[in-house]
mmCIF file of C-alpha atoms in Angstrom:
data_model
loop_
_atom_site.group_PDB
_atom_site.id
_atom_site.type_symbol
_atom_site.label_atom_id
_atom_site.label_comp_id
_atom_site.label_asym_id
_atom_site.label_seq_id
_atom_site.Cartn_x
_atom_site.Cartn_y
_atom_site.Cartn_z
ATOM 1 C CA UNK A 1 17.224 4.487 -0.698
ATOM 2 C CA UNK A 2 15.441 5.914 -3.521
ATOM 3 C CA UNK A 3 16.289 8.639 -5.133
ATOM 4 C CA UNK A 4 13.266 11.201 -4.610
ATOM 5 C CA UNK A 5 11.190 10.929 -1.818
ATOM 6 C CA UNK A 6 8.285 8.295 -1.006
ATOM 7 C CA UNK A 7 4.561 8.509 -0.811
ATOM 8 C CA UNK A 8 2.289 7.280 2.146
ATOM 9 C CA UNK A 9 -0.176 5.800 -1.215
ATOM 10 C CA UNK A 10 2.814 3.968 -2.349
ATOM 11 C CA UNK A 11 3.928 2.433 0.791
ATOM 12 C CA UNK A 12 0.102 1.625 1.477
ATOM 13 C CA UNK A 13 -0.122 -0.132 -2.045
ATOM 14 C CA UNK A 14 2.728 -2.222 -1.047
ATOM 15 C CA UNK A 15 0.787 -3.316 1.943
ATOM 16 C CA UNK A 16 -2.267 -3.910 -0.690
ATOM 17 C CA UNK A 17 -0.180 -5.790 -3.171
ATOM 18 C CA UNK A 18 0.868 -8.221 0.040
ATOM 19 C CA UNK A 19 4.298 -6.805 0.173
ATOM 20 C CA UNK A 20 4.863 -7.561 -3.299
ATOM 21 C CA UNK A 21 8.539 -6.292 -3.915
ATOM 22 C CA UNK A 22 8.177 -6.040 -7.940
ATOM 23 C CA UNK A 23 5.578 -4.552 -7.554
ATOM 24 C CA UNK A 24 7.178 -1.735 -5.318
ATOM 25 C CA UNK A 25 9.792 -1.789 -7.951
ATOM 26 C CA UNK A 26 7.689 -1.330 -11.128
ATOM 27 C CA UNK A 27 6.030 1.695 -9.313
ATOM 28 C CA UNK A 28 8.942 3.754 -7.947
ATOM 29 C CA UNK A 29 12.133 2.454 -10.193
ATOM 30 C CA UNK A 30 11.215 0.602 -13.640
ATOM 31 C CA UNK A 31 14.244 1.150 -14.881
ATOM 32 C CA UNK A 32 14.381 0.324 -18.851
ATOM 33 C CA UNK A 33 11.227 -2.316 -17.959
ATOM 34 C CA UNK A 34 8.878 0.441 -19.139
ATOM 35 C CA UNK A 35 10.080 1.161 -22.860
ATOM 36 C CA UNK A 36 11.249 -3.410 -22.717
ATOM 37 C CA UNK A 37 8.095 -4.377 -24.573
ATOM 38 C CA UNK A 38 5.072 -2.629 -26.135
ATOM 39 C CA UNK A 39 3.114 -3.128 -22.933
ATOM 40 C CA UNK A 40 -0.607 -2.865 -23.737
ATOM 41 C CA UNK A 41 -1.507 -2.478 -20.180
ATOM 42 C CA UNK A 42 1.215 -2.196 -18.073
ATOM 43 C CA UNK A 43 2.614 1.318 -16.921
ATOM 44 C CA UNK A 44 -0.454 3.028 -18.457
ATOM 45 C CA UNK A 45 -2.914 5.071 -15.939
ATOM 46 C CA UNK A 46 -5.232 3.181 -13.701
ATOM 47 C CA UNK A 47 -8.955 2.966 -15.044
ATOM 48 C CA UNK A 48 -10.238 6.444 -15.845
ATOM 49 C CA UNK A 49 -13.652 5.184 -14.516
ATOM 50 C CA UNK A 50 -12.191 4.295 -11.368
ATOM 51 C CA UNK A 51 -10.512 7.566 -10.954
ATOM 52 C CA UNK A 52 -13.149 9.216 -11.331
ATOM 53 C CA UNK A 53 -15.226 7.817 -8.951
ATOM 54 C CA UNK A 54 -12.723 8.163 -6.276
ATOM 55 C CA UNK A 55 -12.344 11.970 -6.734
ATOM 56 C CA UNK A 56 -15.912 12.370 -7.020
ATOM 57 C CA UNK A 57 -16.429 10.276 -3.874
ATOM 58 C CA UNK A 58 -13.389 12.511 -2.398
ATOM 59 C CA UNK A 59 -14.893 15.838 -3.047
ATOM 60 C CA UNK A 60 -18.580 14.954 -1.648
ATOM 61 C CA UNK A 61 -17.084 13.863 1.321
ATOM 62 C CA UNK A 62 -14.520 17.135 1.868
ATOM 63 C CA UNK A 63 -17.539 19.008 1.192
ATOM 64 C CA UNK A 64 -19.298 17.748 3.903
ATOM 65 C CA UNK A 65 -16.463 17.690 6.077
ATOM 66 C CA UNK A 66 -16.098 21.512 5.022
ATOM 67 C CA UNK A 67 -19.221 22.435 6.062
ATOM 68 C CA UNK A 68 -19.407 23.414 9.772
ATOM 69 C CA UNK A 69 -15.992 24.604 9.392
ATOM 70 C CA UNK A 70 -14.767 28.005 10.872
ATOM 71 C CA UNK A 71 -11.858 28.460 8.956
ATOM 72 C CA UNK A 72 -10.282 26.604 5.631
ATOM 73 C CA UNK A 73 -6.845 26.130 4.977
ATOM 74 C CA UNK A 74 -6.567 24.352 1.313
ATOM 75 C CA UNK A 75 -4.719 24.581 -2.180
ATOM 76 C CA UNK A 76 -5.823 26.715 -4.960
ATOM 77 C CA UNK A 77 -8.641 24.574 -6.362
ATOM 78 C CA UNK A 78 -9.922 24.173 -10.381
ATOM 79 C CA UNK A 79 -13.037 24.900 -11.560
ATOM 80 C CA UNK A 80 -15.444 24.157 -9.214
ATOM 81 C CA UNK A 81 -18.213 23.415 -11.111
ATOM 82 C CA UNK A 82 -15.625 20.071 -12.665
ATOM 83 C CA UNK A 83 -16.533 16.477 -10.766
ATOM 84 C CA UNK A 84 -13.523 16.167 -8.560
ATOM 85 C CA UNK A 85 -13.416 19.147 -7.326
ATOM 86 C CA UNK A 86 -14.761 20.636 -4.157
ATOM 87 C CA UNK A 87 -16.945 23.235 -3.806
ATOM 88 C CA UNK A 88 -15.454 24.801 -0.605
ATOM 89 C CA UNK A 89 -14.954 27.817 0.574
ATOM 90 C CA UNK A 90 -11.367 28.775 0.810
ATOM 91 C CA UNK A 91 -10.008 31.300 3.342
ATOM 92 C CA UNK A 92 -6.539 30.261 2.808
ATOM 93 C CA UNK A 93 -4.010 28.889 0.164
ATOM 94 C CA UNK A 94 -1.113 26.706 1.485
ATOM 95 C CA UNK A 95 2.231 28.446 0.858
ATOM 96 C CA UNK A 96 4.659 27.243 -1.482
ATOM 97 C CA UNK A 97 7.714 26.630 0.725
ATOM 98 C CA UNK A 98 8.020 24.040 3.337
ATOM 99 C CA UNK A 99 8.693 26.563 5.871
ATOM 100 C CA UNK A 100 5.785 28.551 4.677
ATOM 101 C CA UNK A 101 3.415 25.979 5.505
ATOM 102 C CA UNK A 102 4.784 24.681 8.559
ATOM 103 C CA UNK A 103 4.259 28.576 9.717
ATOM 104 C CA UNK A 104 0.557 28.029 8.502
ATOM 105 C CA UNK A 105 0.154 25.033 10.297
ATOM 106 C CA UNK A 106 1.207 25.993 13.870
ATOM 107 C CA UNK A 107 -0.674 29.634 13.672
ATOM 108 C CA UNK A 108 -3.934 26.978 12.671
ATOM 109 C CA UNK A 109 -2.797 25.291 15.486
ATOM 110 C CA UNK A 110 -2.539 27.727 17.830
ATOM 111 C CA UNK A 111 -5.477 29.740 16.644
ATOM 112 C CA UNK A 112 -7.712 26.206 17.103
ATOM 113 C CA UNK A 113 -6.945 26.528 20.768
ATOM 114 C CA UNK A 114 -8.921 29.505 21.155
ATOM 115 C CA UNK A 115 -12.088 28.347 19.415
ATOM 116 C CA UNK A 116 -14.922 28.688 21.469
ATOM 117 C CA UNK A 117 -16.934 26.155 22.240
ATOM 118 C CA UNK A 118 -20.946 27.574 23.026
ATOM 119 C CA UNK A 119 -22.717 24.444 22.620
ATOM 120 C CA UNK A 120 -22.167 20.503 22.229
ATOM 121 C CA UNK A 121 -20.669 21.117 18.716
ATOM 122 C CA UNK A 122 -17.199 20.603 18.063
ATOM 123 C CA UNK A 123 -15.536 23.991 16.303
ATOM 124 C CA UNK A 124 -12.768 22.744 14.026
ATOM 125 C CA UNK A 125 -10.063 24.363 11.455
ATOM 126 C CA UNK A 126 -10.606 21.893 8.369
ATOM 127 C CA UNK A 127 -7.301 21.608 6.563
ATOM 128 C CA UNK A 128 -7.313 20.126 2.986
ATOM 129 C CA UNK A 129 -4.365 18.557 0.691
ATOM 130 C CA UNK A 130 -2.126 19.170 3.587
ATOM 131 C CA UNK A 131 1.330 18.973 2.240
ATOM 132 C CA UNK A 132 3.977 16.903 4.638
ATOM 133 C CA UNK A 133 7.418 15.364 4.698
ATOM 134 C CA UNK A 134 9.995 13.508 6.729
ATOM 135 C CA UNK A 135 12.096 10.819 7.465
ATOM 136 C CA UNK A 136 9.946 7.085 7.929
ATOM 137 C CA UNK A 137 12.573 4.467 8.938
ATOM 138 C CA UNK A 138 15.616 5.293 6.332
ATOM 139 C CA UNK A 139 13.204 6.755 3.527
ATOM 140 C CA UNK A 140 12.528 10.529 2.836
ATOM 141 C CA UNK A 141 8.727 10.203 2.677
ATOM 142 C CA UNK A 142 6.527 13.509 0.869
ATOM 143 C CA UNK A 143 2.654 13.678 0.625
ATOM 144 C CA UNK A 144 -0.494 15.029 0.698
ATOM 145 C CA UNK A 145 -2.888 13.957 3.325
ATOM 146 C CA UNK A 146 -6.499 14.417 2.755
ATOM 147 C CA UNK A 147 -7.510 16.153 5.181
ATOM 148 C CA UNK A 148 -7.157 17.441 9.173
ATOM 149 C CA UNK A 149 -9.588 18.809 11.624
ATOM 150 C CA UNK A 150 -8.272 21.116 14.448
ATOM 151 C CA UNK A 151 -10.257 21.568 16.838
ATOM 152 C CA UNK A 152 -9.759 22.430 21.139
ATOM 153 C CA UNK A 153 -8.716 19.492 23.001
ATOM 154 C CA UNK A 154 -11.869 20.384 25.797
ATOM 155 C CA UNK A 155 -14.329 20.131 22.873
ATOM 156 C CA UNK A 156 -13.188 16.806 22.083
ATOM 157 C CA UNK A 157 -14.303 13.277 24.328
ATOM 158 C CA UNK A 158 -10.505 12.105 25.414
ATOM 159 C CA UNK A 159 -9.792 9.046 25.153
ATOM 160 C CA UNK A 160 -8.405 6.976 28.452
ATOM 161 C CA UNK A 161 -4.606 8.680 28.899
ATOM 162 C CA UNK A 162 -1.342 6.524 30.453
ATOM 163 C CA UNK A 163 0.515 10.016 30.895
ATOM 164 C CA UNK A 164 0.586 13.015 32.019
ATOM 165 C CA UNK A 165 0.164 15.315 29.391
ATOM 166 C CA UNK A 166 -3.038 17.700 28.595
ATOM 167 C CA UNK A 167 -3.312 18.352 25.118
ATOM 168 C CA UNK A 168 -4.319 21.719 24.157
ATOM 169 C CA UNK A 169 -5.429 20.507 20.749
ATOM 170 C CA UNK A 170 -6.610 17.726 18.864
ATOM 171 C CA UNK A 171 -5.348 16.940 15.054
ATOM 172 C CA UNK A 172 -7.668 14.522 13.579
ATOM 173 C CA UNK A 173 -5.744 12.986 10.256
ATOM 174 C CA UNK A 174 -8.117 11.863 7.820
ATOM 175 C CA UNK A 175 -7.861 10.079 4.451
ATOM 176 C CA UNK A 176 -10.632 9.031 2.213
ATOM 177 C CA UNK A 177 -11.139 5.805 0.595
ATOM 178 C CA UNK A 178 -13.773 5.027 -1.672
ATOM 179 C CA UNK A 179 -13.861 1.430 -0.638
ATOM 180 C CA UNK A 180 -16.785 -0.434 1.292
ATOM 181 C CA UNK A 181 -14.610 -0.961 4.473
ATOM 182 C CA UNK A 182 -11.216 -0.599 5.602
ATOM 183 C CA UNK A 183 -8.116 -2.256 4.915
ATOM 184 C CA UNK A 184 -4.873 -2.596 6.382
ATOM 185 C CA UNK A 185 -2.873 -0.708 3.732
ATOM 186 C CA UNK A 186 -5.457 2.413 4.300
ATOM 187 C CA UNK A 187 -4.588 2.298 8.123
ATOM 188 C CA UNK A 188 -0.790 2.254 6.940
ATOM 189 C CA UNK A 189 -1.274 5.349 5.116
ATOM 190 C CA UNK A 190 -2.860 7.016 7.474
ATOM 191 C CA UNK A 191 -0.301 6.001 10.005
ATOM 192 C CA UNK A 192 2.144 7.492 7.691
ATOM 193 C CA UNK A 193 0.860 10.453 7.399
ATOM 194 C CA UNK A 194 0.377 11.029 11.170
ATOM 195 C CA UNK A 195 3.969 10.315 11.727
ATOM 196 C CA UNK A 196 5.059 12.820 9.201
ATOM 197 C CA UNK A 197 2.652 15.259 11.348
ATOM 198 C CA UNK A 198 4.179 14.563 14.347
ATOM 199 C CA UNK A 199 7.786 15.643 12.816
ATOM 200 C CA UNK A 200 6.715 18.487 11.138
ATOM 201 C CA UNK A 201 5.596 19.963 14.468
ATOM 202 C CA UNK A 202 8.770 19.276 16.166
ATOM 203 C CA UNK A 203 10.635 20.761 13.301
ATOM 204 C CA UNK A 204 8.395 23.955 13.789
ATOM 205 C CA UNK A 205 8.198 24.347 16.433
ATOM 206 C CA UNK A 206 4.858 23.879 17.642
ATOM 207 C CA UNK A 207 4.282 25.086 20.884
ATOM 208 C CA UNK A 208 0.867 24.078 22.073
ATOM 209 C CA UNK A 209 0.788 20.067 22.658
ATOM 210 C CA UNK A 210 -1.310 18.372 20.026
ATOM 211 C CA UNK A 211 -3.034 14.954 20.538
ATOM 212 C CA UNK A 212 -2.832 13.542 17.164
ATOM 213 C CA UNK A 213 -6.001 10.704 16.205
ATOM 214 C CA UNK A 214 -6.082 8.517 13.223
ATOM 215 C CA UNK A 215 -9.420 8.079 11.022
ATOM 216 C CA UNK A 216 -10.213 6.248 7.659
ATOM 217 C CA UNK A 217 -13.223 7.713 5.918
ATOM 218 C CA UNK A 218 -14.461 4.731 3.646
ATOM 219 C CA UNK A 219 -17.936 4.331 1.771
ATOM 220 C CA UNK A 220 -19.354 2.861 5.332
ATOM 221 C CA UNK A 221 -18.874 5.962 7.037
ATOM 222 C CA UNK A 222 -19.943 8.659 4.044
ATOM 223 C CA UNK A 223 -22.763 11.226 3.928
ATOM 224 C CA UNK A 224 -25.183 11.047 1.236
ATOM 225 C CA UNK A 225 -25.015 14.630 -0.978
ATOM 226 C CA UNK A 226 -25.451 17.859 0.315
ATOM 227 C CA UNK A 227 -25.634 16.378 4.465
ATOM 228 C CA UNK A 228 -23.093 17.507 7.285
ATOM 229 C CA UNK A 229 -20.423 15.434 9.337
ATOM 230 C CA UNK A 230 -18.240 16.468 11.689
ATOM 231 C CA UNK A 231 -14.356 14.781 11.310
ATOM 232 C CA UNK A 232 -14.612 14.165 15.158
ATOM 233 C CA UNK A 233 -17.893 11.746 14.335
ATOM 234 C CA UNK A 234 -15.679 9.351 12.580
ATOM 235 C CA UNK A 235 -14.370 6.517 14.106
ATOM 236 C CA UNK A 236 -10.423 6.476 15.102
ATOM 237 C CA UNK A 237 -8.144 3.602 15.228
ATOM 238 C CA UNK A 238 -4.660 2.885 17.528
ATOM 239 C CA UNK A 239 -1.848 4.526 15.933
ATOM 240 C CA UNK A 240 1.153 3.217 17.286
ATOM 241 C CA UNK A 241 1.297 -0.450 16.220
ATOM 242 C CA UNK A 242 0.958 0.748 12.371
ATOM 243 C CA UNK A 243 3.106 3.635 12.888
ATOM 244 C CA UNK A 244 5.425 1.134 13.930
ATOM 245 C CA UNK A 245 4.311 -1.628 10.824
ATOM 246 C CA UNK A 246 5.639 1.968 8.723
ATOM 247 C CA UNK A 247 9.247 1.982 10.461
ATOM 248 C CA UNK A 248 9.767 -1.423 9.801
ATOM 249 C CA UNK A 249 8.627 -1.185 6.291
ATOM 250 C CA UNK A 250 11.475 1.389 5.660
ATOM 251 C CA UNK A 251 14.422 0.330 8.128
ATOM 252 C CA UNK A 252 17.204 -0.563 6.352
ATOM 253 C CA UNK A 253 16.561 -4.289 6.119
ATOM 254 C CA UNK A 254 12.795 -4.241 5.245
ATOM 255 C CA UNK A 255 10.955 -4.987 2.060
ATOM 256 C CA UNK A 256 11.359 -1.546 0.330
ATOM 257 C CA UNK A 257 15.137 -1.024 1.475
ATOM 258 C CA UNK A 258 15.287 -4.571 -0.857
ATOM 259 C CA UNK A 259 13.092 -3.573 -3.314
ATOM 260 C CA UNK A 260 15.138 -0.500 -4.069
ATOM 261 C CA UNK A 261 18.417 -2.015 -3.765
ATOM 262 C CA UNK A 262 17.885 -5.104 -6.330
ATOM 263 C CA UNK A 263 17.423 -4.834 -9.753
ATOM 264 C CA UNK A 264 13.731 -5.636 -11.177
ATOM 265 C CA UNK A 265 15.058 -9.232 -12.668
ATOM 266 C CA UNK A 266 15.938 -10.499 -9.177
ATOM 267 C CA UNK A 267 12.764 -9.967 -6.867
ATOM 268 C CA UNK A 268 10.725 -12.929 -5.752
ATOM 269 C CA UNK A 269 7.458 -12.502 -6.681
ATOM 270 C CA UNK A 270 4.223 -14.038 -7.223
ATOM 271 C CA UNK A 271 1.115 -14.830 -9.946
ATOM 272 C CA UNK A 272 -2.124 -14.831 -7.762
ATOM 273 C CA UNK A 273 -5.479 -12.984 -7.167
ATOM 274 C CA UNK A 274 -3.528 -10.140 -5.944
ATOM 275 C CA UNK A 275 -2.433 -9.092 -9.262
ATOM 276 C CA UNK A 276 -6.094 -9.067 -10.415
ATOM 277 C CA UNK A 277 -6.155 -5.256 -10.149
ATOM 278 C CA UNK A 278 -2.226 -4.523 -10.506
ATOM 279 C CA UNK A 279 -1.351 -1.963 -13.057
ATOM 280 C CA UNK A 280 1.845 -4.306 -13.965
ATOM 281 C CA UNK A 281 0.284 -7.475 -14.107
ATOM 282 C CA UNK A 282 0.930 -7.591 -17.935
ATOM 283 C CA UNK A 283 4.527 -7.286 -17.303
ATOM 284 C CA UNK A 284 5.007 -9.787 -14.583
ATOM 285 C CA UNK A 285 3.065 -12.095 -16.151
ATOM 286 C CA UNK A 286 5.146 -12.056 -19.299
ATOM 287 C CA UNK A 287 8.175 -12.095 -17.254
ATOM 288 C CA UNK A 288 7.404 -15.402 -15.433
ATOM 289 C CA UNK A 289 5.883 -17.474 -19.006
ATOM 290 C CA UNK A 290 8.565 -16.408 -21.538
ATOM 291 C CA UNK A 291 11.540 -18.413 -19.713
ATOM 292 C CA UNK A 292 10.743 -21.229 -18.043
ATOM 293 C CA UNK A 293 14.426 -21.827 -17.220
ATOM 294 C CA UNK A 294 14.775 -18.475 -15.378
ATOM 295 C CA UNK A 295 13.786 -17.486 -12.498
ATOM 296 C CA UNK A 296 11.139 -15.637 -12.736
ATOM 297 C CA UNK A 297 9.342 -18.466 -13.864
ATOM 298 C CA UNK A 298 9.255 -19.468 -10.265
ATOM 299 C CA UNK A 299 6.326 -17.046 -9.671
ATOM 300 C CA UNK A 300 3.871 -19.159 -11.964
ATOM 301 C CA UNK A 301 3.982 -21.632 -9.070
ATOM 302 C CA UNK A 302 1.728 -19.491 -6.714
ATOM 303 C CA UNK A 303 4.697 -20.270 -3.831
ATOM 304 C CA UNK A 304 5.420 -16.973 -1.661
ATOM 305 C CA UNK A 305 9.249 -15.287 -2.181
ATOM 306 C CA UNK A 306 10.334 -16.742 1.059
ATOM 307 C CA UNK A 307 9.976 -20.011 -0.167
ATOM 308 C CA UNK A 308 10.891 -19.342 -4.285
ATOM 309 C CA UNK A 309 14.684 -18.147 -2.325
ATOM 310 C CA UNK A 310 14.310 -21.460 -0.357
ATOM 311 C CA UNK A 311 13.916 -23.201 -3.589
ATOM 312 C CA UNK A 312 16.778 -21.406 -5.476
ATOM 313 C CA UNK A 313 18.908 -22.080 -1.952
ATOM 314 C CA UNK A 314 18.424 -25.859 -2.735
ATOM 315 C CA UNK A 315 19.508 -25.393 -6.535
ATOM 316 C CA UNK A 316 15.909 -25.465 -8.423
ATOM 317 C CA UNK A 317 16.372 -22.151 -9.914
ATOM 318 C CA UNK A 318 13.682 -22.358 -12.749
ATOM 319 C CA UNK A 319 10.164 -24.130 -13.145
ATOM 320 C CA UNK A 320 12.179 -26.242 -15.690
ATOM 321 C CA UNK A 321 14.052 -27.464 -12.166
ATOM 322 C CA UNK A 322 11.438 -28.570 -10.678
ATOM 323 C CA UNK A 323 9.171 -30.201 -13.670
ATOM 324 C CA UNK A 324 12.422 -32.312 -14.261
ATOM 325 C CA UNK A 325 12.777 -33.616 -10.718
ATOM 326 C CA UNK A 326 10.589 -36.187 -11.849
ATOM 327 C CA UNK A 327 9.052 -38.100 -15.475
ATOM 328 C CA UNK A 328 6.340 -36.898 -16.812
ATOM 329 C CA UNK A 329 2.803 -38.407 -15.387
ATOM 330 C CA UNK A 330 -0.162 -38.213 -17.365
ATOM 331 C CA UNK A 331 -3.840 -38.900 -16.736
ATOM 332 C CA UNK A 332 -3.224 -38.445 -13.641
ATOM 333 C CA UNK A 333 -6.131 -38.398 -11.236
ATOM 334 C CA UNK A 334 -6.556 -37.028 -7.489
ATOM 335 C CA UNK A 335 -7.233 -40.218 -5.890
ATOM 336 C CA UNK A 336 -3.706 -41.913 -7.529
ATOM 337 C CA UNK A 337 -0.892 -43.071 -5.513
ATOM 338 C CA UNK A 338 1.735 -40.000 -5.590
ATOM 339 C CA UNK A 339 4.639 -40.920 -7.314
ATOM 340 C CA UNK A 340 8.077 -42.238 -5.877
ATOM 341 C CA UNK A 341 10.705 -39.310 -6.604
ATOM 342 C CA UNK A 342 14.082 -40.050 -7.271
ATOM 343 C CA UNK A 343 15.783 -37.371 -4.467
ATOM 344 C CA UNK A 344 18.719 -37.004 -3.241
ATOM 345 C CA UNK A 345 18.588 -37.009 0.713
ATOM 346 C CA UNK A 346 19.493 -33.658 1.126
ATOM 347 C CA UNK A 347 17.357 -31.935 -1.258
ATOM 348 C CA UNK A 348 14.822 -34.167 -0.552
ATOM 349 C CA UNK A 349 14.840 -32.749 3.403
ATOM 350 C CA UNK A 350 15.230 -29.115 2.168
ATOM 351 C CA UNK A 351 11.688 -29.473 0.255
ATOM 352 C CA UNK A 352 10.257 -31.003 2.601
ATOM 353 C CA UNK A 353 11.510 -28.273 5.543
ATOM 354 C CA UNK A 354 10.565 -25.333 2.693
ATOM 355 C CA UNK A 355 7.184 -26.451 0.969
ATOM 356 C CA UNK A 356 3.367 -25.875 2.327
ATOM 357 C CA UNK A 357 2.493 -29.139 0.530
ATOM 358 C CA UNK A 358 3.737 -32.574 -0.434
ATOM 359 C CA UNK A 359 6.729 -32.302 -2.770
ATOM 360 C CA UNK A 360 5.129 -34.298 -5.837
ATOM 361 C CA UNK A 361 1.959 -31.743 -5.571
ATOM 362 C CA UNK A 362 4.509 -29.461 -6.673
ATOM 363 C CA UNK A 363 6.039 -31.679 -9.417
ATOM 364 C CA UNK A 364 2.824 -31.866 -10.779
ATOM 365 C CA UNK A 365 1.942 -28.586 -10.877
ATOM 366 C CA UNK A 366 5.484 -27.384 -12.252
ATOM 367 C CA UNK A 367 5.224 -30.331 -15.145
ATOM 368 C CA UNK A 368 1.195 -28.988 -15.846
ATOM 369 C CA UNK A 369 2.258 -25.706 -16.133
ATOM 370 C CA UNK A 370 5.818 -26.814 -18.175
ATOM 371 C CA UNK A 371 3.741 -28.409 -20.800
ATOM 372 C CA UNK A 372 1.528 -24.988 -21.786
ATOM 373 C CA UNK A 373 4.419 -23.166 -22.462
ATOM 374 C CA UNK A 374 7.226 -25.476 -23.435
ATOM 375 C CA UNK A 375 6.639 -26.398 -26.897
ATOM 376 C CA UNK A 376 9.876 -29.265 -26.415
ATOM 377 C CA UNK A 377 8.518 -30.542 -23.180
ATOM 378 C CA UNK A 378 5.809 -33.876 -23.336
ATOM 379 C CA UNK A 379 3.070 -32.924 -23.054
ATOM 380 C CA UNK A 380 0.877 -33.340 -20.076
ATOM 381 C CA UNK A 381 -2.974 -33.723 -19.633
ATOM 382 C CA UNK A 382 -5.032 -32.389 -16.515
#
């Protein structure tokens, strides 16, 4: 367990670093890792240019979401006139305590039930930066959702029902991504956050029964400036099977229980296309060249952490391990004959039950990458 509470945008940036552990790690509990080296890029802040255009894309969007609204629940908002920030009107500030705003979120609640409904268009109470918190799995989870739409459950087309109940109210969750199209992780953070909903009710109590939807608002589904949209226009996805992707996430034996429990030095991880835009890269990358004879410099291999555990499990602990299983080949050329390894049986059958390819691919990748960093090892020409 950590020690201070999770966020639904880290556990989603696990999901969008492929479950990377380290990464988890680096982000939540660096330890003495940060201050290690004099990291040009590693634990610094994510492009400012980037930032920026995700707040800007953020506020246009809340702003146009804000629009038709007939009542405003947000935080105390910045200059308004600053990119980032939007220009909504505000009839309400959230509270500071927990218990305050759980208060202000049933009375929203309950007051959304008695909107009237005059025409075809949906009334909704537009919350923004709504604070939650709970229990996910075995984690205390905190964070603020982008947004939720209130609005009467009669107003709203209802989706085909296996129970009994008749909701009084629909929640619509919300976040905003200013990506093209969405992605797994955002439907994990959304899932998240809609689980968190669902026990801050009970803890409120809320009495009116609340049909809780899940929407991603990416670039695909955006306004252009200054137009209108509705939250209930958006698109919704399934919530249970992520909801239950979250749980399993943060049980006691998933990836982040793991993460949290091992020190940095012993996670599996791996140097691939996913790091591209990781703010650690620097630092893993490092890690992995700088010792070939430790483990870390497993990750240089581009093998998964299932299989670099596999690999120490059979006693080739280092990319030094493996390079050494066989001589050194050079001018080496596709079409060759692979080479004849010396194996024993038994490791030879634990390589070949653990790799994705032939075991003298890997040789030869291990001795290619051995010779650019090993200034004692022969070198070898691709």
């Amino acid at each position: 367990m950590s020690d201070g509470p999770l966020e639904p945008s880290g556990i989603a940036q696990l999901v969008e670093h492929n479950y990377c552990q380290r990464y988890l790690k680096q982000r939540i509990e660096p330890g003495d890792e940060v201050g290690a080296r004099d990291w040009q890029e590693a634990y610094g802040l994510m492009s400012i240019a980037l930032l920026g255009k995700g707040q800007e894309f953020e506020a246009d969007q809340i702003e146009s979401l804000a629009a038709d609204a007939t009542h405003i629940i947000a935080p105390a908002l910045d200059d308004r006139t600053k990119t980032g920030v939007p220009d909504i009107p505000i009839n309400e500030t959230w509270a500071d305590s927990p218990s305050g705003r759980t208060t202000q979120l049933t009375t929203a609640i309950n007051h959304a039930a008695t909107l009237d409904t005059p025409n075809e268009a949906i009334p909704y109470i537009l919350l923004y930066q709504v604070p939650l918190d709970g229990t996910l799995g075995e984690e205390p989870v905190y964070g603020d959702v982008d947004c939720i739409a209130l609005a009467p459950a009669d107003a709203v087309p209802t989706p085909q029902r296996h129970d009994n109940t008749t909701p009084a109210v629909v929640a619509r969750v919300i976040d905003l991504k200013s990506a093209q199209d969405e992605q797994p992780a955002h439907r994990v953070q959304v899932a998240a956050y809609c689980e968190l909903l669902v026990q801050t009710l009970a803890e409120g109590p809320c009495e009116i029964d609340c049909r809780i939807e899940a929407s991603v608002l990416t670039e695909s589904h955006a306004t252009a400036d200054g137009e209108t949209q509705s939250p209930f226009d958006l698109p919704t996805f399934q919530r249970a099977g992520w909801e239950l992707s979250v749980t399993s996430l943060l049980s006691n034996h998933g990836p982040v229980a793991e993460a949290l429990t091992n020190d940095l030095e012993d996670l599996p991880f791996t140097l691939d296309q996913v790091c591209n835009n990781c703010a650690y890269r620097e630092a893993c990358a490092t890690r992995a060249v700088e010792n070939p004879r430790g483990t870390q410099s497993l990750a240089m291999l581009g093998v998964g952490a299932s299989t670099q555990r596999r690999l120490q499990e059979a006693g080739l602990t280092s990319l030094h391990d493996i390079a050494t299983l066989g001589p050194p080949r050079r001018e080496t050329k596709p079409m060759d004959t692979p080479s004849q390894l010396d194996l024993n049986a038994d490791l030879q059958r634990r390589l070949e039950e653990t790799l994705p390819w032939p075991i003298h691919e890997l040789v030869l990748r291990a001795q290619a990458l051995y010779g650019e960093i090993e200034p004692k090892y022969p070198g070898y020409d691709t």
